[in-house]
């Protein structure tokens, strides 16, 4: 799903579409690959979910959201402008 708004400051909403029930891990990484925020780390039901990330206190720049659900993984680029 898409992130909106993007670029953002300080909150962005991430759409998550799950095809099946299962464990989901969703985290935000900086360009060095370090985790700066963990958004989801639990079992979720299939369907559409809206996850928000508040980057207050995080410096401007490019970040990546990685979603892992079952055998699927997706990465999305985010731009934080302050």
mmCIF file with all atom_site columns, C-alpha atoms in Angstrom:
data_model
loop_
_atom_site.group_PDB
_atom_site.id
_atom_site.type_symbol
_atom_site.label_atom_id
_atom_site.label_alt_id
_atom_site.label_comp_id
_atom_site.label_asym_id
_atom_site.label_entity_id
_atom_site.label_seq_id
_atom_site.pdbx_PDB_ins_code
_atom_site.Cartn_x
_atom_site.Cartn_y
_atom_site.Cartn_z
_atom_site.occupancy
_atom_site.B_iso_or_equiv
_atom_site.pdbx_formal_charge
_atom_site.auth_seq_id
_atom_site.auth_comp_id
_atom_site.auth_asym_id
_atom_site.auth_atom_id
_atom_site.pdbx_PDB_model_num
ATOM 1  C CA . UNK A 1 1  ? 0.000  0.000   0.000  1.00 0.00 ? 1  UNK A CA 1
ATOM 2  C CA . UNK A 1 2  ? 0.951  3.612   -0.363 1.00 0.00 ? 2  UNK A CA 1
ATOM 3  C CA . UNK A 1 3  ? 2.179  5.929   2.352  1.00 0.00 ? 3  UNK A CA 1
ATOM 4  C CA . UNK A 1 4  ? 0.454  9.279   2.634  1.00 0.00 ? 4  UNK A CA 1
ATOM 5  C CA . UNK A 1 5  ? 1.453  11.964  2.968  1.00 0.00 ? 5  UNK A CA 1
ATOM 6  C CA . UNK A 1 6  ? 4.931  11.304  1.544  1.00 0.00 ? 6  UNK A CA 1
ATOM 7  C CA . UNK A 1 7  ? 7.073  13.406  1.989  1.00 0.00 ? 7  UNK A CA 1
ATOM 8  C CA . UNK A 1 8  ? 5.692  13.838  5.498  1.00 0.00 ? 8  UNK A CA 1
ATOM 9  C CA . UNK A 1 9  ? 6.186  15.684  8.780  1.00 0.00 ? 9  UNK A CA 1
ATOM 10 C CA . UNK A 1 10 ? 5.855  14.318  11.356 1.00 0.00 ? 10 UNK A CA 1
ATOM 11 C CA . UNK A 1 11 ? 3.135  11.683  10.814 1.00 0.00 ? 11 UNK A CA 1
ATOM 12 C CA . UNK A 1 12 ? 2.568  9.407   7.836  1.00 0.00 ? 12 UNK A CA 1
ATOM 13 C CA . UNK A 1 13 ? -0.087 6.726   7.344  1.00 0.00 ? 13 UNK A CA 1
ATOM 14 C CA . UNK A 1 14 ? 0.820  3.361   5.871  1.00 0.00 ? 14 UNK A CA 1
ATOM 15 C CA . UNK A 1 15 ? -1.763 1.147   4.220  1.00 0.00 ? 15 UNK A CA 1
ATOM 16 C CA . UNK A 1 16 ? -1.328 -2.537  4.884  1.00 0.00 ? 16 UNK A CA 1
ATOM 17 C CA . UNK A 1 17 ? -3.257 -5.131  2.876  1.00 0.00 ? 17 UNK A CA 1
ATOM 18 C CA . UNK A 1 18 ? -3.019 -8.679  4.209  1.00 0.00 ? 18 UNK A CA 1
ATOM 19 C CA . UNK A 1 19 ? -4.193 -11.615 2.128  1.00 0.00 ? 19 UNK A CA 1
ATOM 20 C CA . UNK A 1 20 ? -4.299 -13.997 5.076  1.00 0.00 ? 20 UNK A CA 1
ATOM 21 C CA . UNK A 1 21 ? -4.279 -13.992 8.858  1.00 0.00 ? 21 UNK A CA 1
ATOM 22 C CA . UNK A 1 22 ? -0.787 -14.231 10.245 1.00 0.00 ? 22 UNK A CA 1
ATOM 23 C CA . UNK A 1 23 ? 2.177  -12.725 11.987 1.00 0.00 ? 23 UNK A CA 1
ATOM 24 C CA . UNK A 1 24 ? 3.246  -9.306  10.722 1.00 0.00 ? 24 UNK A CA 1
ATOM 25 C CA . UNK A 1 25 ? 6.429  -7.404  11.383 1.00 0.00 ? 25 UNK A CA 1
ATOM 26 C CA . UNK A 1 26 ? 6.606  -3.808  10.181 1.00 0.00 ? 26 UNK A CA 1
ATOM 27 C CA . UNK A 1 27 ? 9.571  -1.593  10.999 1.00 0.00 ? 27 UNK A CA 1
ATOM 28 C CA . UNK A 1 28 ? 11.165 1.635   9.837  1.00 0.00 ? 28 UNK A CA 1
ATOM 29 C CA . UNK A 1 29 ? 14.879 1.664   8.993  1.00 0.00 ? 29 UNK A CA 1
ATOM 30 C CA . UNK A 1 30 ? 17.280 4.497   8.287  1.00 0.00 ? 30 UNK A CA 1
ATOM 31 C CA . UNK A 1 31 ? 19.627 4.467   5.291  1.00 0.00 ? 31 UNK A CA 1
ATOM 32 C CA . UNK A 1 32 ? 22.254 2.658   7.391  1.00 0.00 ? 32 UNK A CA 1
ATOM 33 C CA . UNK A 1 33 ? 19.832 -0.198  8.006  1.00 0.00 ? 33 UNK A CA 1
ATOM 34 C CA . UNK A 1 34 ? 19.207 0.594   11.668 1.00 0.00 ? 34 UNK A CA 1
ATOM 35 C CA . UNK A 1 35 ? 15.678 0.274   13.059 1.00 0.00 ? 35 UNK A CA 1
ATOM 36 C CA . UNK A 1 36 ? 14.290 3.660   14.078 1.00 0.00 ? 36 UNK A CA 1
ATOM 37 C CA . UNK A 1 37 ? 10.729 2.534   14.760 1.00 0.00 ? 37 UNK A CA 1
ATOM 38 C CA . UNK A 1 38 ? 8.847  -0.720  15.167 1.00 0.00 ? 38 UNK A CA 1
ATOM 39 C CA . UNK A 1 39 ? 5.244  -0.321  14.048 1.00 0.00 ? 39 UNK A CA 1
ATOM 40 C CA . UNK A 1 40 ? 3.785  -3.828  14.087 1.00 0.00 ? 40 UNK A CA 1
ATOM 41 C CA . UNK A 1 41 ? 5.055  -7.029  15.694 1.00 0.00 ? 41 UNK A CA 1
ATOM 42 C CA . UNK A 1 42 ? 2.002  -9.234  16.192 1.00 0.00 ? 42 UNK A CA 1
ATOM 43 C CA . UNK A 1 43 ? -0.612 -11.457 14.634 1.00 0.00 ? 43 UNK A CA 1
ATOM 44 C CA . UNK A 1 44 ? -3.071 -9.587  12.429 1.00 0.00 ? 44 UNK A CA 1
ATOM 45 C CA . UNK A 1 45 ? -6.233 -10.492 10.589 1.00 0.00 ? 45 UNK A CA 1
ATOM 46 C CA . UNK A 1 46 ? -6.503 -10.525 6.822  1.00 0.00 ? 46 UNK A CA 1
ATOM 47 C CA . UNK A 1 47 ? -7.822 -7.341  5.271  1.00 0.00 ? 47 UNK A CA 1
ATOM 48 C CA . UNK A 1 48 ? -6.877 -3.691  5.156  1.00 0.00 ? 48 UNK A CA 1
ATOM 49 C CA . UNK A 1 49 ? -5.141 -1.966  8.033  1.00 0.00 ? 49 UNK A CA 1
ATOM 50 C CA . UNK A 1 50 ? -3.967 1.605   8.476  1.00 0.00 ? 50 UNK A CA 1
ATOM 51 C CA . UNK A 1 51 ? -0.776 2.032   10.480 1.00 0.00 ? 51 UNK A CA 1
ATOM 52 C CA . UNK A 1 52 ? 0.545  5.467   11.383 1.00 0.00 ? 52 UNK A CA 1
ATOM 53 C CA . UNK A 1 53 ? 4.127  6.401   12.169 1.00 0.00 ? 53 UNK A CA 1
ATOM 54 C CA . UNK A 1 54 ? 4.896  9.494   14.193 1.00 0.00 ? 54 UNK A CA 1
ATOM 55 C CA . UNK A 1 55 ? 8.485  10.508  13.412 1.00 0.00 ? 55 UNK A CA 1
ATOM 56 C CA . UNK A 1 56 ? 8.585  13.305  15.961 1.00 0.00 ? 56 UNK A CA 1
ATOM 57 C CA . UNK A 1 57 ? 12.125 13.402  17.335 1.00 0.00 ? 57 UNK A CA 1
ATOM 58 C CA . UNK A 1 58 ? 13.562 11.662  14.253 1.00 0.00 ? 58 UNK A CA 1
ATOM 59 C CA . UNK A 1 59 ? 15.824 13.654  11.955 1.00 0.00 ? 59 UNK A CA 1
ATOM 60 C CA . UNK A 1 60 ? 14.936 14.560  8.371  1.00 0.00 ? 60 UNK A CA 1
ATOM 61 C CA . UNK A 1 61 ? 15.955 12.221  5.612  1.00 0.00 ? 61 UNK A CA 1
ATOM 62 C CA . UNK A 1 62 ? 15.080 9.057   3.757  1.00 0.00 ? 62 UNK A CA 1
ATOM 63 C CA . UNK A 1 63 ? 13.703 6.030   5.551  1.00 0.00 ? 63 UNK A CA 1
ATOM 64 C CA . UNK A 1 64 ? 12.495 2.600   4.525  1.00 0.00 ? 64 UNK A CA 1
ATOM 65 C CA . UNK A 1 65 ? 9.490  0.746   5.841  1.00 0.00 ? 65 UNK A CA 1
ATOM 66 C CA . UNK A 1 66 ? 9.847  -3.007  5.632  1.00 0.00 ? 66 UNK A CA 1
ATOM 67 C CA . UNK A 1 67 ? 6.795  -5.205  6.018  1.00 0.00 ? 67 UNK A CA 1
ATOM 68 C CA . UNK A 1 68 ? 7.134  -8.949  6.501  1.00 0.00 ? 68 UNK A CA 1
ATOM 69 C CA . UNK A 1 69 ? 3.984  -11.057 6.490  1.00 0.00 ? 69 UNK A CA 1
ATOM 70 C CA . UNK A 1 70 ? 4.380  -14.800 6.134  1.00 0.00 ? 70 UNK A CA 1
ATOM 71 C CA . UNK A 1 71 ? 6.696  -15.417 3.176  1.00 0.00 ? 71 UNK A CA 1
ATOM 72 C CA . UNK A 1 72 ? 6.049  -11.961 1.706  1.00 0.00 ? 72 UNK A CA 1
ATOM 73 C CA . UNK A 1 73 ? 8.252  -8.931  2.258  1.00 0.00 ? 73 UNK A CA 1
ATOM 74 C CA . UNK A 1 74 ? 7.874  -5.414  0.878  1.00 0.00 ? 74 UNK A CA 1
ATOM 75 C CA . UNK A 1 75 ? 9.971  -2.294  1.260  1.00 0.00 ? 75 UNK A CA 1
ATOM 76 C CA . UNK A 1 76 ? 8.757  1.239   0.786  1.00 0.00 ? 76 UNK A CA 1
ATOM 77 C CA . UNK A 1 77 ? 10.723 4.478   0.720  1.00 0.00 ? 77 UNK A CA 1
ATOM 78 C CA . UNK A 1 78 ? 9.655  7.408   2.916  1.00 0.00 ? 78 UNK A CA 1
ATOM 79 C CA . UNK A 1 79 ? 10.949 10.965  2.930  1.00 0.00 ? 79 UNK A CA 1
ATOM 80 C CA . UNK A 1 80 ? 10.783 12.920  6.165  1.00 0.00 ? 80 UNK A CA 1
ATOM 81 C CA . UNK A 1 81 ? 11.071 16.687  5.665  1.00 0.00 ? 81 UNK A CA 1
ATOM 82 C CA . UNK A 1 82 ? 11.185 19.017  8.647  1.00 0.00 ? 82 UNK A CA 1
#
